[in-house]
PDB file of C-alpha atoms and ligand atoms in Angstrom:
ATOM      1  CA  MET A  19      33.630  28.900 -77.442  1.00 33.00           C
ATOM      2  CA  HIS A  20      31.037  26.982 -75.496  1.00 35.00           C
ATOM      3  CA  THR A  21      32.112  25.580 -72.187  1.00 32.00           C
ATOM      4  CA  THR A  22      29.819  22.583 -72.204  1.00 32.00           C
ATOM      5  CA  LEU A  23      32.771  20.223 -72.287  1.00 29.00           C
ATOM      6  CA  LEU A  24      34.336  21.874 -69.278  1.00 29.00           C
ATOM      7  CA  PHE A  25      31.532  20.595 -67.059  1.00 30.00           C
ATOM      8  CA  PRO A  26      31.152  16.969 -68.117  1.00 28.00           C
ATOM      9  CA  GLY A  27      28.374  15.139 -66.386  1.00 31.00           C
ATOM     10  CA  LEU A  28      26.745  18.162 -64.829  1.00 33.00           C
ATOM     11  CA  PHE A  29      23.514  17.539 -66.675  1.00 32.00           C
ATOM     12  CA  GLN A  30      24.023  13.994 -67.898  1.00 30.00           C
ATOM     13  CA  ALA A  31      20.831  12.919 -66.175  1.00 30.00           C
ATOM     14  CA  ALA A  32      18.659  15.381 -68.034  1.00 32.00           C
ATOM     15  CA  ALA A  33      16.314  13.704 -70.464  1.00 35.00           C
ATOM     16  CA  CYS A  34      16.420  15.504 -73.768  1.00 37.00           C
ATOM     17  CA  THR A  35      16.816  19.011 -72.584  1.00 46.00           C
ATOM     18  CA  THR A  36      20.538  19.597 -72.908  1.00 49.00           C
ATOM     19  CA  ILE A  37      21.284  19.613 -76.572  1.00 47.00           C
ATOM     20  CA  PRO A  38      24.665  21.262 -77.043  1.00 51.00           C
ATOM     21  CA  PRO A  39      24.180  24.174 -79.403  1.00 55.00           C
ATOM     22  CA  THR A  40      25.658  23.239 -82.740  1.00 66.00           C
ATOM     23  CA  GLN A  41      25.200  26.571 -84.428  1.00 85.00           C
ATOM     24  CA  PRO A  42      24.463  30.126 -83.361  1.00 92.00           C
ATOM     25  CA  HIS A  43      20.784  30.757 -82.727  1.00 94.00           C
ATOM     26  CA  ALA A  44      18.653  33.448 -84.348  1.00 95.00           C
ATOM     27  CA  VAL A  45      19.488  36.250 -81.907  1.00 95.00           C
ATOM     28  CA  SER A  46      23.185  35.394 -82.009  1.00 95.00           C
ATOM     29  CA  ARG A  47      23.134  35.618 -85.804  1.00 94.00           C
ATOM     30  CA  LEU A  48      21.229  38.899 -85.669  1.00 94.00           C
ATOM     31  CA  ARG A  49      23.804  40.280 -83.242  1.00 93.00           C
ATOM     32  CA  ALA A  50      26.644  39.269 -85.585  1.00 92.00           C
ATOM     33  CA  GLU A  51      24.888  40.922 -88.523  1.00 91.00           C
ATOM     34  CA  ARG A  52      24.265  44.066 -86.510  1.00 90.00           C
ATOM     35  CA  LEU A  53      27.896  44.221 -85.377  1.00 88.00           C
ATOM     36  CA  ALA A  54      29.069  43.805 -88.967  1.00 88.00           C
ATOM     37  CA  ARG A  55      26.968  46.807 -90.001  1.00 84.00           C
ATOM     38  CA  SER A  56      28.163  48.929 -87.124  1.00 77.00           C
ATOM     39  CA  SER A  57      30.404  51.802 -88.092  1.00 69.00           C
ATOM     40  CA  LYS A  58      31.853  52.093 -84.609  1.00 64.00           C
ATOM     41  CA  PRO A  59      32.736  49.319 -82.182  1.00 60.00           C
ATOM     42  CA  PHE A  60      30.047  48.520 -79.626  1.00 57.00           C
ATOM     43  CA  LEU A  61      31.621  48.822 -76.227  1.00 55.00           C
ATOM     44  CA  ALA A  62      30.526  46.418 -73.534  1.00 54.00           C
ATOM     45  CA  ARG A  63      32.684  45.656 -70.552  1.00 51.00           C
ATOM     46  CA  GLY A  64      34.029  42.141 -70.580  1.00 55.00           C
ATOM     47  CA  GLY A  65      36.638  40.160 -68.665  1.00 50.00           C
ATOM     48  CA  PRO A  66      40.205  41.269 -67.886  1.00 53.00           C
ATOM     49  CA  LYS A  67      40.903  41.444 -71.585  1.00 63.00           C
ATOM     50  CA  GLY A  68      37.367  42.538 -72.401  1.00 72.00           C
ATOM     51  CA  GLU A  69      36.404  39.080 -73.568  1.00 87.00           C
ATOM     52  CA  ARG A  70      32.893  37.665 -73.315  1.00 90.00           C
ATOM     53  CA  CYS A  71      31.636  34.172 -74.043  1.00 93.00           C
ATOM     54  CA  PRO A  72      29.982  34.211 -77.479  1.00 91.00           C
ATOM     55  CA  GLY A  73      27.530  31.564 -76.254  1.00 94.00           C
ATOM     56  CA  CYS A  74      26.023  33.512 -73.336  1.00 95.00           C
ATOM     57  CA  ARG A  75      27.643  36.989 -73.559  1.00 93.00           C
ATOM     58  CA  LEU A  76      28.916  36.749 -69.972  1.00 95.00           C
ATOM     59  CA  VAL A  77      32.527  37.044 -68.857  1.00 94.00           C
ATOM     60  CA  PRO A  78      34.221  33.621 -69.037  1.00 95.00           C
ATOM     61  CA  SER A  79      34.252  33.186 -65.227  1.00 95.00           C
ATOM     62  CA  HIS A  80      30.432  33.444 -65.196  1.00 97.00           C
ATOM     63  CA  CYS A  81      29.666  31.515 -68.393  1.00 97.00           C
ATOM     64  CA  LEU A  82      26.434  29.513 -68.066  1.00 95.00           C
ATOM     65  CA  CYS A  83      26.505  27.686 -71.390  1.00 96.00           C
ATOM     66  CA  ALA A  84      26.878  24.374 -69.529  1.00 95.00           C
ATOM     67  CA  VAL A  85      23.397  24.694 -68.056  1.00 96.00           C
ATOM     68  CA  ARG A  86      21.606  26.002 -71.110  1.00 95.00           C
ATOM     69  CA  PRO A  87      18.298  24.138 -71.449  1.00 95.00           C
ATOM     70  CA  VAL A  88      16.857  23.512 -74.898  1.00 93.00           C
ATOM     71  CA  ILE A  89      13.168  22.650 -74.930  1.00 93.00           C
ATOM     72  CA  PRO A  90      11.360  21.418 -78.036  1.00 92.00           C
ATOM     73  CA  THR A  91       8.025  23.217 -78.107  1.00 95.00           C
ATOM     74  CA  ARG A  92       4.998  23.281 -80.325  1.00 95.00           C
ATOM     75  CA  ALA A  93       4.819  27.064 -80.018  1.00 97.00           C
ATOM     76  CA  GLY A  94       7.368  29.333 -81.632  1.00 98.00           C
ATOM     77  CA  VAL A  95       8.626  32.820 -80.896  1.00 98.00           C
ATOM     78  CA  CYS A  96       9.298  35.574 -83.411  1.00 98.00           C
ATOM     79  CA  LEU A  97      11.323  38.442 -81.995  1.00 98.00           C
ATOM     80  CA  LEU A  98      11.164  41.820 -83.683  1.00 97.00           C
ATOM     81  CA  MET A  99      14.132  43.589 -82.180  1.00 96.00           C
ATOM     82  CA  ALA A 100      14.784  47.296 -82.002  1.00 94.00           C
ATOM     83  CA  ASP A 101      18.068  48.262 -83.603  1.00 90.00           C
ATOM     84  CA  ILE A 102      20.311  48.203 -80.544  1.00 89.00           C
ATOM     85  CA  GLU A 103      18.680  45.297 -78.651  1.00 91.00           C
ATOM     86  CA  PRO A 104      20.770  42.440 -80.111  1.00 92.00           C
ATOM     87  CA  LEU A 105      23.908  44.238 -78.962  1.00 90.00           C
ATOM     88  CA  LYS A 106      22.915  44.590 -75.307  1.00 89.00           C
ATOM     89  CA  PRO A 107      24.545  41.940 -73.090  1.00 88.00           C
ATOM     90  CA  SER A 108      21.449  42.083 -70.868  1.00 88.00           C
ATOM     91  CA  ASN A 109      18.939  41.492 -73.678  1.00 91.00           C
ATOM     92  CA  THR A 110      16.683  38.616 -72.679  1.00 92.00           C
ATOM     93  CA  GLY A 111      15.429  37.801 -76.175  1.00 95.00           C
ATOM     94  CA  TRP A 112      18.723  35.908 -76.389  1.00 96.00           C
ATOM     95  CA  LEU A 113      17.580  33.639 -73.533  1.00 96.00           C
ATOM     96  CA  ILE A 114      14.354  32.822 -75.368  1.00 97.00           C
ATOM     97  CA  ALA A 115      16.383  31.771 -78.397  1.00 97.00           C
ATOM     98  CA  ASP A 116      18.553  29.648 -76.084  1.00 97.00           C
ATOM     99  CA  VAL A 117      15.584  27.705 -74.731  1.00 97.00           C
ATOM    100  CA  VAL A 118      12.921  27.656 -77.459  1.00 97.00           C
ATOM    101  CA  LEU A 119      14.192  25.833 -80.531  1.00 94.00           C
ATOM    102  CA  ASP A 120      11.816  27.565 -82.931  1.00 96.00           C
ATOM    103  CA  THR A 121      12.826  31.134 -82.185  1.00 97.00           C
ATOM    104  CA  PHE A 122      13.150  33.577 -85.057  1.00 98.00           C
ATOM    105  CA  ALA A 123      14.644  37.057 -84.803  1.00 98.00           C
ATOM    106  CA  PHE A 124      14.520  40.069 -87.082  1.00 97.00           C
ATOM    107  CA  GLY A 125      15.800  43.586 -86.759  1.00 96.00           C
ATOM    108  CA  TRP A 126      13.028  46.165 -86.968  1.00 97.00           C
ATOM    109  CA  ALA A 127      13.191  49.220 -89.215  1.00 94.00           C
ATOM    110  CA  ARG A 128      10.392  51.668 -89.977  1.00 93.00           C
ATOM    111  CA  THR A 129      11.023  51.792 -93.707  1.00 94.00           C
ATOM    112  CA  GLU A 130      11.722  48.185 -94.580  1.00 94.00           C
ATOM    113  CA  VAL A 131      10.742  44.658 -93.666  1.00 96.00           C
ATOM    114  CA  ALA A 132      12.688  41.444 -94.185  1.00 95.00           C
ATOM    115  CA  PRO A 133      11.122  39.162 -96.817  1.00 97.00           C
ATOM    116  CA  ASP A 134      11.865  36.213 -94.531  1.00 97.00           C
ATOM    117  CA  LEU A 135       9.708  37.801 -91.828  1.00 98.00           C
ATOM    118  CA  LEU A 136       6.777  38.203 -94.211  1.00 98.00           C
ATOM    119  CA  ALA A 137       7.212  34.605 -95.333  1.00 98.00           C
ATOM    120  CA  LEU A 138       7.232  33.396 -91.727  1.00 98.00           C
ATOM    121  CA  LEU A 139       4.070  35.324 -90.859  1.00 98.00           C
ATOM    122  CA  ALA A 140       2.359  33.856 -93.926  1.00 97.00           C
ATOM    123  CA  ASP A 141       3.535  30.279 -93.298  1.00 97.00           C
ATOM    124  CA  PRO A 142       0.364  28.171 -92.893  1.00 95.00           C
ATOM    125  CA  GLN A 143       1.861  26.038 -90.118  1.00 95.00           C
ATOM    126  CA  TRP A 144       1.870  29.058 -87.787  1.00 96.00           C
ATOM    127  CA  GLN A 145      -0.815  31.189 -86.187  1.00 96.00           C
ATOM    128  CA  PRO A 146       1.028  34.431 -85.424  1.00 97.00           C
ATOM    129  CA  LEU A 147      -0.151  36.426 -82.395  1.00 97.00           C
ATOM    130  CA  VAL A 148       1.254  39.883 -81.719  1.00 97.00           C
ATOM    131  CA  VAL A 149       1.792  40.138 -77.974  1.00 95.00           C
ATOM    132  CA  PHE A 150       0.860  43.653 -76.937  1.00 93.00           C
ATOM    133  CA  PRO A 151      -1.497  45.388 -74.491  1.00 90.00           C
ATOM    134  CA  GLY A 152      -4.997  45.181 -75.936  1.00 90.00           C
ATOM    135  CA  GLU A 153      -5.816  48.800 -75.080  1.00 90.00           C
ATOM    136  CA  PHE A 154      -3.614  49.901 -77.994  1.00 92.00           C
ATOM    137  CA  ALA A 155      -5.365  47.750 -80.620  1.00 93.00           C
ATOM    138  CA  GLU A 156      -8.813  47.710 -82.173  1.00 94.00           C
ATOM    139  CA  ALA A 157     -11.085  45.658 -79.931  1.00 95.00           C
ATOM    140  CA  ASP A 158     -11.894  43.099 -82.629  1.00 95.00           C
ATOM    141  CA  ARG A 159      -8.226  42.105 -82.913  1.00 95.00           C
ATOM    142  CA  VAL A 160      -7.715  41.441 -79.221  1.00 95.00           C
ATOM    143  CA  VAL A 161      -7.569  37.896 -77.861  1.00 94.00           C
ATOM    144  CA  THR A 162      -6.670  36.761 -74.379  1.00 90.00           C
ATOM    145  CA  GLN A 163      -6.078  33.071 -74.994  1.00 87.00           C
ATOM    146  CA  THR A 164      -4.021  31.081 -77.475  1.00 85.00           C
ATOM    147  CA  PRO A 165      -5.613  28.357 -79.529  1.00 73.00           C
ATOM    148  CA  VAL A 166      -4.923  25.008 -77.859  1.00 66.00           C
ATOM    149  CA  PRO A 167      -5.329  22.111 -80.306  1.00 62.00           C
ATOM    150  CA  ALA A 168      -7.992  19.508 -79.714  1.00 62.00           C
ATOM    151  CA  PRO A 169      -6.420  16.199 -78.637  1.00 62.00           C
ATOM    152  CA  VAL A 170      -7.844  14.448 -81.673  1.00 58.00           C
ATOM    153  CA  SER A 171      -6.315  16.742 -84.234  1.00 62.00           C
ATOM    154  CA  PRO A 172      -3.090  18.267 -82.928  1.00 60.00           C
ATOM    155  CA  ALA A 173      -1.317  17.613 -86.217  1.00 64.00           C
ATOM    156  CA  VAL A 174      -3.613  19.781 -88.288  1.00 70.00           C
ATOM    157  CA  ALA A 175      -3.936  22.677 -85.866  1.00 85.00           C
ATOM    158  CA  LYS A 176      -1.758  25.688 -86.436  1.00 92.00           C
ATOM    159  CA  ARG A 177       1.136  26.236 -84.065  1.00 95.00           C
ATOM    160  CA  PRO A 178       1.056  29.484 -82.091  1.00 96.00           C
ATOM    161  CA  LEU A 179       3.809  31.902 -83.063  1.00 98.00           C
ATOM    162  CA  PHE A 180       4.254  34.631 -80.474  1.00 98.00           C
ATOM    163  CA  VAL A 181       5.432  37.859 -82.070  1.00 98.00           C
ATOM    164  CA  LEU A 182       7.270  39.811 -79.379  1.00 97.00           C
ATOM    165  CA  LEU A 183       8.446  43.394 -79.797  1.00 95.00           C
ATOM    166  CA  ASP A 184      11.839  43.344 -78.091  1.00 93.00           C
ATOM    167  CA  ALA A 185      12.465  46.985 -77.320  1.00 91.00           C
ATOM    168  CA  THR A 186      12.032  49.683 -74.727  1.00 86.00           C
ATOM    169  CA  TRP A 187       8.399  50.561 -74.122  1.00 83.00           C
ATOM    170  CA  PRO A 188       8.417  53.781 -76.261  1.00 87.00           C
ATOM    171  CA  GLU A 189      10.156  51.897 -79.081  1.00 91.00           C
ATOM    172  CA  ALA A 190       7.716  49.015 -78.841  1.00 91.00           C
ATOM    173  CA  ARG A 191       4.744  51.366 -79.159  1.00 92.00           C
ATOM    174  CA  LYS A 192       6.279  52.899 -82.265  1.00 95.00           C
ATOM    175  CA  MET A 193       6.995  49.465 -83.728  1.00 96.00           C
ATOM    176  CA  PHE A 194       3.420  48.389 -83.083  1.00 96.00           C
ATOM    177  CA  ARG A 195       1.995  51.497 -84.785  1.00 96.00           C
ATOM    178  CA  LYS A 196       4.341  51.524 -87.754  1.00 97.00           C
ATOM    179  CA  SER A 197       4.428  47.879 -88.855  1.00 97.00           C
ATOM    180  CA  PRO A 198       1.526  47.554 -91.316  1.00 97.00           C
ATOM    181  CA  TYR A 199       2.362  43.892 -91.948  1.00 97.00           C
ATOM    182  CA  LEU A 200       1.219  43.159 -88.372  1.00 97.00           C
ATOM    183  CA  ASN A 201      -2.114  44.934 -88.700  1.00 97.00           C
ATOM    184  CA  HIS A 202      -4.090  41.885 -89.821  1.00 96.00           C
ATOM    185  CA  LEU A 203      -2.871  39.681 -86.984  1.00 97.00           C
ATOM    186  CA  PRO A 204      -4.620  39.030 -83.671  1.00 97.00           C
ATOM    187  CA  VAL A 205      -3.223  40.841 -80.653  1.00 97.00           C
ATOM    188  CA  LEU A 206      -2.649  38.671 -77.618  1.00 95.00           C
ATOM    189  CA  SER A 207      -3.222  40.810 -74.566  1.00 92.00           C
ATOM    190  CA  LEU A 208      -1.967  39.322 -71.325  1.00 85.00           C
ATOM    191  CA  ALA A 209      -4.599  39.445 -68.614  1.00 72.00           C
ATOM    192  CA  PRO A 210      -3.982  41.724 -65.641  1.00 61.00           C
ATOM    193  CA  GLU A 211      -3.873  38.845 -63.178  1.00 61.00           C
ATOM    194  CA  GLN A 212      -1.141  37.155 -65.230  1.00 61.00           C
ATOM    195  CA  VAL A 213       0.865  40.331 -65.388  1.00 59.00           C
ATOM    196  CA  SER A 214       0.387  41.129 -61.735  1.00 50.00           C
ATOM    197  CA  ARG A 215       1.930  37.811 -60.781  1.00 51.00           C
ATOM    198  CA  TYR A 216       5.126  39.196 -62.247  1.00 48.00           C
ATOM    199  CA  VAL A 217       4.742  42.710 -60.976  1.00 46.00           C
ATOM    200  CA  LEU A 218       5.722  41.318 -57.590  1.00 44.00           C
ATOM    201  CA  ARG A 219       9.001  40.300 -59.098  1.00 46.00           C
ATOM    202  CA  ARG A 220       9.724  43.541 -60.861  1.00 47.00           C
ATOM    203  CA  SER A 221      11.239  45.111 -57.794  1.00 39.00           C
ATOM    204  CA  LYS A 222      13.517  42.102 -57.487  1.00 44.00           C
ATOM    205  CA  ARG A 223      15.007  42.762 -60.884  1.00 41.00           C
ATOM    206  CA  GLY A 224      14.638  46.481 -60.618  1.00 40.00           C
ATOM    207  CA  ASP A 225      13.629  46.929 -64.216  1.00 42.00           C
ATOM    208  CA  HIS A 226      10.676  46.544 -66.500  1.00 53.00           C
ATOM    209  CA  PHE A 227       8.663  43.516 -67.501  1.00 61.00           C
ATOM    210  CA  CYS A 228      11.272  41.851 -69.658  1.00 83.00           C
ATOM    211  CA  THR A 229      10.896  40.009 -72.926  1.00 90.00           C
ATOM    212  CA  ALA A 230      11.792  36.573 -71.555  1.00 92.00           C
ATOM    213  CA  GLU A 231       9.116  36.937 -68.852  1.00 89.00           C
ATOM    214  CA  VAL A 232       6.537  37.738 -71.513  1.00 91.00           C
ATOM    215  CA  ALA A 233       7.626  34.693 -73.524  1.00 94.00           C
ATOM    216  CA  SER A 234       7.360  32.523 -70.421  1.00 93.00           C
ATOM    217  CA  LEU A 235       3.785  33.735 -69.860  1.00 91.00           C
ATOM    218  CA  CYS A 236       2.912  33.035 -73.498  1.00 94.00           C
ATOM    219  CA  LEU A 237       4.283  29.505 -73.353  1.00 95.00           C
ATOM    220  CA  GLY A 238       2.216  28.908 -70.235  1.00 93.00           C
ATOM    221  CA  LEU A 239      -0.909  30.130 -72.031  1.00 92.00           C
ATOM    222  CA  ALA A 240      -0.155  27.753 -74.889  1.00 94.00           C
ATOM    223  CA  GLY A 241      -0.151  24.833 -72.462  1.00 93.00           C
ATOM    224  CA  GLU A 242       3.640  24.456 -72.484  1.00 95.00           C
ATOM    225  CA  SER A 243       4.112  24.733 -68.756  1.00 94.00           C
ATOM    226  CA  HIS A 244       7.456  22.906 -68.629  1.00 96.00           C
ATOM    227  CA  ALA A 245       9.000  25.224 -71.200  1.00 97.00           C
ATOM    228  CA  SER A 246       7.417  28.194 -69.446  1.00 95.00           C
ATOM    229  CA  LEU A 247       8.842  27.294 -66.030  1.00 95.00           C
ATOM    230  CA  THR A 248      12.221  26.367 -67.493  1.00 96.00           C
ATOM    231  CA  LEU A 249      12.574  29.671 -69.325  1.00 95.00           C
ATOM    232  CA  ASP A 250      11.600  31.469 -66.142  1.00 93.00           C
ATOM    233  CA  ALA A 251      14.194  29.573 -64.091  1.00 94.00           C
ATOM    234  CA  TYR A 252      16.852  30.093 -66.754  1.00 96.00           C
ATOM    235  CA  LEU A 253      16.112  33.818 -66.722  1.00 93.00           C
ATOM    236  CA  ASP A 254      16.698  33.836 -62.962  1.00 92.00           C
ATOM    237  CA  VAL A 255      19.976  31.931 -63.414  1.00 94.00           C
ATOM    238  CA  PHE A 256      21.080  34.396 -66.087  1.00 94.00           C
ATOM    239  CA  THR A 257      20.081  37.368 -63.939  1.00 91.00           C
ATOM    240  CA  HIS A 258      22.057  35.946 -61.025  1.00 92.00           C
ATOM    241  CA  HIS A 259      25.193  35.360 -63.118  1.00 94.00           C
ATOM    242  CA  TYR A 260      24.860  38.747 -64.800  1.00 92.00           C
ATOM    243  CA  LEU A 261      24.562  40.632 -61.508  1.00 91.00           C
ATOM    244  CA  GLN A 262      27.306  38.619 -59.771  1.00 93.00           C
ATOM    245  CA  ALA A 263      29.644  39.394 -62.674  1.00 93.00           C
ATOM    246  CA  LYS A 264      28.691  43.040 -62.512  1.00 90.00           C
ATOM    247  CA  HIS A 265      29.579  43.137 -58.814  1.00 93.00           C
ATOM    248  CA  GLN A 266      32.702  40.993 -59.343  1.00 94.00           C
ATOM    249  CA  LEU A 267      31.371  38.185 -57.180  1.00 96.00           C
ATOM    250  CA  PRO A 268      31.460  34.470 -58.091  1.00 96.00           C
ATOM    251  CA  PRO A 269      28.223  32.777 -59.240  1.00 96.00           C
ATOM    252  CA  GLN A 270      26.530  30.482 -56.713  1.00 95.00           C
ATOM    253  CA  TRP A 271      26.155  27.219 -58.597  1.00 95.00           C
ATOM    254  CA  GLU A 272      24.299  25.709 -55.618  1.00 94.00           C
ATOM    255  CA  GLY A 273      21.907  28.652 -55.242  1.00 94.00           C
ATOM    256  CA  GLU A 274      18.122  28.679 -55.455  1.00 93.00           C
ATOM    257  CA  ALA A 275      17.878  29.618 -59.131  1.00 92.00           C
ATOM    258  CA  HIS A 276      20.300  26.894 -60.219  1.00 96.00           C
ATOM    259  CA  HIS A 277      18.526  24.346 -58.061  1.00 96.00           C
ATOM    260  CA  ARG A 278      15.136  25.200 -59.564  1.00 95.00           C
ATOM    261  CA  LEU A 279      16.522  24.891 -63.084  1.00 96.00           C
ATOM    262  CA  GLN A 280      18.152  21.542 -62.303  1.00 95.00           C
ATOM    263  CA  VAL A 281      14.911  20.169 -60.875  1.00 96.00           C
ATOM    264  CA  LEU A 282      13.045  21.216 -64.009  1.00 95.00           C
ATOM    265  CA  MET A 283      15.668  19.558 -66.158  1.00 92.00           C
ATOM    266  CA  GLY A 284      15.395  16.330 -64.204  1.00 88.00           C
ATOM    267  CA  ALA A 285      19.023  16.516 -63.129  1.00 68.00           C
ATOM    268  CA  VAL A 286      18.307  16.178 -59.391  1.00 62.00           C
TER     269      VAL A 286
HETATM  270 ZN1   ZN B   8      28.944  30.989 -72.111  1.00 97.71          ZN
END
C-alpha cells in the first residue's frame, strides 16, 4: 500500500517530479523474486505486527512514499545485487530505483547470468560503464568522465548506463573479478576529490560509501545535477526516517533533510 493519497497536496506544487508509482520498480521486483526463492522466512523487524510498507520498507508510521521523487534522466542505472542485498531494509539500491526511472536490477551469481542483463549491456542505446575503483582494472579500461553528448547531436549519442555492484566491499570485489561479461566494458573510477567530498559524511552515517551515494556522484558526472542532488537529499530523508524508526522516535517532517528535498522538488 502506498500512502500517497494520505498526504494530499503535500507535493502538489512539484513540477513533474512526483509521479505516483504505478507498479513495483526493479529492486522491488527483485526482492519479491528473492523472497519467493527463499527456503526460510527473512526476518526483519517491522511495526507492532511486524508490518512494513511495501513501497519504502519502513514501518507504516515512518512511511515516506508520499515524498518519493521520480526524476526522468538521460542516464540509467543497472544494479548488480549480491544475493542478500534486495532483502535488506537498509539497502539503498532501492532508493536509486525510486528516483531514477531507468533503473534495472539483477541478482548476481557466480555461475550464471540473466539473459536480460546481457541484452541490456548490448543494447545500442546505452553506453555501460562499470563503476569501480580503477586500481583494480587494467589501465586501458579506466575512465574518469562520462561521455556528455554534444548539444547538436544529443539524440544520437549513447546514454550512459552506470553498472553498480550493490554489495559489501569483499562481495563487490569478487563480483568484479568473476563477471566475464563485464570485462569488455569501461571502468568508471571516481576521482579521489569526488570521493573525499563524501568521506566527510561517512562518519555521519557511520557506515561505508553507500550505493545511492555512488549513483548520485555518477549522475552528477553525467551532467544530471538535479537528479544527483535529489537522490542525495532523498537518501538523507530515508536515513533520517530509518534511524528515527529504529530508535522509536517520530520522523521530523519539517527537518533539514525534508526541507532540502522539498526545495529541489519545487514544492517550497
Ligand atoms: Zn511507504
